């Protein structure tokens, strides 16, 4: 009897706390409305989240300082979140209505937040004459557009490219990817030929590496999309409802990759961590953001070139990051104004020291062209590619699809199944998640 | 007599509840609440960005009947525990036995073996991931030096779990070793002297004196190691991310995936309560068995 | 003679075995330290650079220039871990003693309720806790990193550990003290706590380390960078362009070394201390 009383008592206690929690929610909402009501000349503090490092933060701090000259009542506080945990952290913050006002947003997170109605409509920027909206590359805007409205402004849209070890090419007397490209002969066949000439797998020297550092677990989407496109295949149908890789072209693409790893051994094996800086990789698929690391290389000469072309073209993939504003933020108007400031021509020129800009005028500026090993290299490998590049397909339930694809691709990496079996098995696994 | 007993009882109750009150109140505020909350969520479909909707037992039904990955993770978790616990305890005990003598360098060896215990598991796992990397990994470089082509340790469905187990054993073996070492030093030396006079062999001495004397320590380390092994997570997310395929998908990694990647929080909670039940049963079984071989407790 | 030779052979064998285990265990530390002194482009040199050349002492300075708040994050981790450790020891001593020695009503029921709380993975309670604490306006403070761990799963582990210890102490110890006129409180402070000091040492290591390396809770609860802890600071060395291995390892060395030094200095006392009273 007594036991039961004790237990009931503890239940009541917990129930009481749960009730307290529920009432707390209401008061929280009320107080937010209160904040909403006052605006005007009062001090306003905006929160701005990034996944970058301290150099990025310093760059923004300078911009903010300048912004405050014209907007003395606005203060912007930068919030740094580790890149790998960015989406989780923001989701939890949104659930508790404590999300920052302005956010960097990565491509795979956009559909999730856009679909849940968490991003504010920025369409007012389209009609703002001083903003020059038309200067933004149209190909970079699709992901953040929905029903003719725009929900964010991209600030980093890097096409993928090849970093190649020029010293290795010279020592073997090979034509470099850049030379082949200018002759119009830069194809997958030529790439394989060069890779075979360079590779000495028993000494850990490889001709080509499509996988980015530590990128084996995200390889299907991060590293192999371009290959799949270049072979004229795709992962999913255009409406995203069907698995499309189980086709002759898809099989060729995967077979090519499998052979490169296990048969001709021109490509590092799964789980390998050899990096381009070591000089043991002839050609490395990478993004513009790798430039900083590459510039630290002193042991050999290197340069950049566009992706080679296959039956389906080059399949250039655009990386993607944009600024978005939180829907329901108490300072939404001020936040939009600040995004407008961040993405104007002057500031995008500042950010272009790290990010491939989405504004045509900035992209073509000397300041940007001088970022790379040489202006012509940047012109061919970045400028000429950005218009051709495609952003990867977006899904609201990307993480579920990602998990299935990752598990599936591992069966190629562990050589447990043949390529046709892998494709039919993956089709069976992935199709249900595409039609939730 | 009776008045004395009731007064003593009352005083015991007063002190007992006074002493446990900080813990119990804190437990109710900060742990029981979220646990009940999570339990309630396990009957809902909740994805953080959309409000929760009640789905009854659907999550549990899905788990039990229609989720092969869940059963795979249960199997993997048990595989991990079954590999880790004996290896950890045997190695810890052997090391403790070897270090229980005055030998040159004993202190240094103790410290060396204890070092990983005070190292962050994340850093530990990052470094071992490099050691086991294909080709350019440290281990395969060493093997290559002897002319052996090492396998892709972390991309081999058969090798990956043993690798994770070894890495986990090396991380934690020092703690158990220290507990055993302490227990061994507490065995009165006269028992061994008497046994030696009686002509008992070393093995006999170990079996009849050492083991019974350190049984309580073995019980303690067993429980700690078991609970820890069922909750294995950091090594997995750093070294393998559950892969290759689903070879190292363990329960807590699955819960993390569901709750923080897919945001299927209702389902994640259901998996967590199955894990809770598993740990509870295993602990209760041990608790019962303890009476058979630990004689200290009444 | 042959007996002596046998003894020497067995000691040598023992020494070799121990050296082997120690070598395997220390290899990662060797890699960690050498990497922290390598030039960025030489980290994954193949074949591996056994000794960094050139030696980049500057990597350590760079940790602080790349992350100007590194020292602050270090301090945050340190003081949070210290408070959690102290709090856990205090709360666990009280409850552990009560559960072991005071025959109060429903003692075993409460103990089982507590124990079951230890078996829920924290990954699943973090989101409910966060939603809860955000109502209490306690998110983005260190409160959720200090108080719940003391009174949550970590504290329960401490209660369990201490109960297991106190229960092995003879009951006459309490009774004799009680006859001498000591209150329960005095018995705990003057007799039990000193006896249990090695258990506290073990518990402290466990608790300190759990707090020191906790990543998920700080990630979810903390937003302002001046309140970050070390594990988050370390994660910031990885961005979309990859990981700055040389800096991550330099930071790791700095995060590990103090704990190692403390253990090295305390190891004799720690192990011998456990031995004299016995942790059972």
XYZ file of N, CA and C in Angstrom, chain B residues 4-93:
270
model
N 11.906 1.940 21.335
C 13.251 2.176 20.826
C 13.309 1.883 19.341
N 12.716 0.738 18.952
C 12.779 0.337 17.550
C 12.092 1.370 16.663
N 10.886 1.805 17.073
C 10.205 2.770 16.217
C 10.994 4.066 16.128
N 11.569 4.470 17.310
C 12.330 5.712 17.240
C 13.539 5.543 16.302
N 14.195 4.399 16.420
C 15.356 4.137 15.540
C 14.912 4.085 14.087
N 13.754 3.454 13.891
C 13.239 3.370 12.526
C 12.969 4.755 11.968
N 12.323 5.562 12.848
C 11.975 6.896 12.383
C 13.242 7.670 12.037
N 14.246 7.500 12.920
C 15.494 8.232 12.662
C 16.155 7.729 11.374
N 16.118 6.411 11.198
C 16.695 5.850 9.967
C 15.989 6.389 8.741
N 14.656 6.425 8.824
C 13.910 6.943 7.681
C 14.281 8.392 7.400
N 14.365 9.159 8.472
C 14.683 10.580 8.339
C 16.038 10.754 7.681
N 17.063 10.077 8.211
C 18.407 10.234 7.634
C 18.492 9.624 6.236
N 17.839 8.479 6.078
C 17.881 7.829 4.773
C 17.341 8.742 3.689
N 16.162 9.287 3.931
C 15.563 10.149 2.908
C 16.306 11.463 2.784
N 16.850 11.952 3.908
C 17.632 13.190 3.833
C 18.850 12.980 2.923
N 19.512 11.844 3.130
C 20.754 11.608 2.381
C 20.504 11.337 0.902
N 19.390 10.669 0.601
C 19.171 10.393 -0.826
C 18.406 11.528 -1.505
N 17.942 12.512 -0.718
C 17.072 13.520 -1.330
C 17.751 14.347 -2.438
N 19.011 14.785 -2.305
C 19.578 15.549 -3.427
C 19.567 14.730 -4.710
N 19.992 13.466 -4.584
C 20.048 12.591 -5.748
C 18.654 12.341 -6.304
N 17.710 12.019 -5.407
C 16.381 11.651 -5.893
C 15.668 12.845 -6.523
N 15.775 14.005 -5.871
C 15.111 15.191 -6.430
C 15.709 15.531 -7.789
N 17.021 15.512 -7.850
C 17.693 15.796 -9.119
C 17.295 14.782 -10.167
N 17.231 13.527 -9.753
C 16.850 12.459 -10.676
C 15.465 12.725 -11.249
N 14.537 13.102 -10.346
C 13.171 13.345 -10.812
C 13.103 14.550 -11.746
N 13.866 15.618 -11.391
C 13.812 16.840 -12.204
C 14.490 16.669 -13.553
N 15.699 16.105 -13.542
C 16.530 16.203 -14.738
C 16.646 14.924 -15.532
N 16.249 13.794 -14.957
C 16.382 12.567 -15.720
C 15.025 11.906 -15.925
N 14.274 11.742 -14.824
C 12.981 11.056 -14.937
C 12.068 11.811 -15.885
N 12.085 13.145 -15.816
C 11.243 13.950 -16.691
C 11.520 13.671 -18.154
N 12.758 13.937 -18.596
C 13.076 13.643 -19.993
C 12.858 12.188 -20.382
N 13.092 11.253 -19.432
C 12.882 9.847 -19.783
C 11.399 9.592 -20.045
N 10.540 10.117 -19.166
C 9.100 9.932 -19.379
C 8.651 10.624 -20.663
N 9.223 11.792 -20.891
C 8.923 12.550 -22.109
C 9.286 11.707 -23.332
N 10.499 11.148 -23.298
C 10.937 10.313 -24.414
C 10.045 9.087 -24.546
N 9.640 8.525 -23.392
C 8.765 7.357 -23.416
C 7.436 7.721 -24.097
N 6.902 8.897 -23.734
C 5.662 9.352 -24.358
C 5.870 9.546 -25.857
N 7.031 10.109 -26.226
C 7.298 10.344 -27.656
C 7.380 9.039 -28.436
N 7.721 7.939 -27.743
C 7.881 6.680 -28.468
C 6.535 6.181 -28.999
N 5.449 6.802 -28.576
C 4.132 6.432 -29.121
C 3.645 7.463 -30.136
N 4.557 8.318 -30.612
C 4.145 9.357 -31.549
C 5.016 9.332 -32.805
N 4.558 10.077 -33.776
C 5.361 10.337 -34.963
C 5.807 11.790 -34.822
N 7.085 12.009 -34.522
C 7.539 13.364 -34.205
C 8.844 13.638 -34.931
N 8.904 14.731 -35.700
C 10.112 14.995 -36.475
C 10.706 16.363 -36.181
N 10.499 16.918 -34.993
C 11.065 18.200 -34.568
C 10.421 19.398 -35.243
N 10.419 19.391 -36.588
C 9.904 20.566 -37.282
C 8.380 20.512 -37.457
N 7.814 19.335 -37.244
C 6.356 19.226 -37.297
C 5.870 18.734 -35.943
N 4.673 19.132 -35.507
C 4.198 18.695 -34.187
C 4.002 17.184 -34.138
N 4.094 16.629 -32.922
C 3.972 15.188 -32.748
C 2.534 14.745 -32.941
N 2.364 13.550 -33.547
C 1.007 13.003 -33.635
C 1.025 11.594 -33.055
N -0.002 11.277 -32.298
C -0.065 10.004 -31.598
C -0.270 8.851 -32.581
N 0.539 7.817 -32.481
C 0.386 6.685 -33.394
C 0.244 5.371 -32.639
N 0.027 5.435 -31.335
C -0.147 4.208 -30.558
C 1.105 3.353 -30.583
N 0.918 2.058 -30.815
C 2.054 1.136 -30.743
C 2.743 0.945 -32.090
N 2.410 1.785 -33.064
C 2.946 1.602 -34.419
C 4.458 1.484 -34.454
N 5.137 2.381 -33.704
C 6.598 2.362 -33.721
C 7.134 1.013 -33.265
N 6.548 0.505 -32.179
C 7.021 -0.778 -31.652
C 6.685 -1.918 -32.600
N 5.510 -1.831 -33.214
C 5.120 -2.872 -34.161
C 6.077 -2.879 -35.360
N 6.394 -1.673 -35.830
C 7.326 -1.521 -36.945
C 8.681 -2.135 -36.580
N 9.164 -1.789 -35.397
C 10.439 -2.274 -34.903
C 10.505 -3.787 -34.898
N 9.480 -4.373 -34.272
C 9.496 -5.816 -34.056
C 9.311 -6.567 -35.362
N 8.418 -6.060 -36.205
C 8.041 -6.851 -37.362
C 8.673 -6.445 -38.678
N 8.844 -5.145 -38.883
C 9.157 -4.718 -40.245
C 10.460 -3.964 -40.396
N 11.338 -4.098 -39.432
C 12.580 -3.337 -39.528
C 13.791 -4.252 -39.397
N 14.220 -4.849 -40.524
C 15.363 -5.761 -40.434
C 16.621 -5.059 -39.893
N 16.749 -3.745 -40.173
C 17.935 -3.028 -39.709
C 17.992 -3.009 -38.180
N 16.816 -2.910 -37.553
C 16.792 -2.915 -36.093
C 17.363 -4.222 -35.548
N 16.900 -5.337 -36.112
C 17.393 -6.634 -35.620
C 18.869 -6.806 -35.906
N 19.289 -6.250 -37.052
C 20.717 -6.291 -37.382
C 21.512 -5.524 -36.314
N 20.972 -4.358 -35.883
C 21.712 -3.575 -34.896
C 21.727 -4.286 -33.543
N 20.636 -4.984 -33.203
C 20.648 -5.747 -31.947
C 21.742 -6.808 -32.016
N 21.782 -7.511 -33.149
C 22.807 -8.540 -33.330
C 24.205 -7.964 -33.244
N 24.432 -6.841 -33.936
C 25.758 -6.211 -33.921
C 26.153 -5.779 -32.516
N 25.186 -5.227 -31.774
C 25.486 -4.769 -30.420
C 25.889 -5.954 -29.539
N 25.153 -7.058 -29.679
C 25.486 -8.228 -28.867
C 26.842 -8.807 -29.291
N 27.117 -8.782 -30.591
C 28.413 -9.236 -31.103
C 29.527 -8.397 -30.478
N 29.321 -7.086 -30.487
C 30.326 -6.191 -29.905
C 30.551 -6.520 -28.426
N 29.450 -6.644 -27.667
C 29.569 -6.941 -26.230
C 30.235 -8.288 -26.007
N 29.799 -9.277 -26.774
C 30.337 -10.622 -26.584
C 31.823 -10.673 -26.916
N 32.257 -9.830 -27.836
C 33.680 -9.794 -28.155
C 34.457 -8.974 -27.150
N 33.872 -7.864 -26.754
C 34.598 -6.904 -25.913
C 34.772 -7.398 -24.479
N 33.705 -7.891 -23.877
C 33.749 -8.157 -22.431
C 34.804 -9.201 -22.064
N 34.773 -10.401 -22.680
C 35.802 -11.370 -22.289
C 37.210 -10.876 -22.594
N 37.379 -10.257 -23.758
C 38.715 -9.800 -24.143
C 39.213 -8.749 -23.156
N 38.341 -7.809 -22.834
C 38.702 -6.733 -21.917
C 39.048 -7.292 -20.541
N 38.168 -8.138 -19.993
C 38.396 -8.631 -18.630
C 39.622 -9.544 -18.573
N 39.785 -10.427 -19.574
C 40.934 -11.331 -19.551
C 42.240 -10.548 -19.666
N 42.265 -9.587 -20.593
C 43.484 -8.794 -20.771
C 43.767 -7.975 -19.516
N 42.715 -7.384 -18.958
C 42.901 -6.569 -17.757
C 43.432 -7.421 -16.617
N 42.880 -8.613 -16.475
C 43.307 -9.486 -15.381
C 44.744 -9.958 -15.608
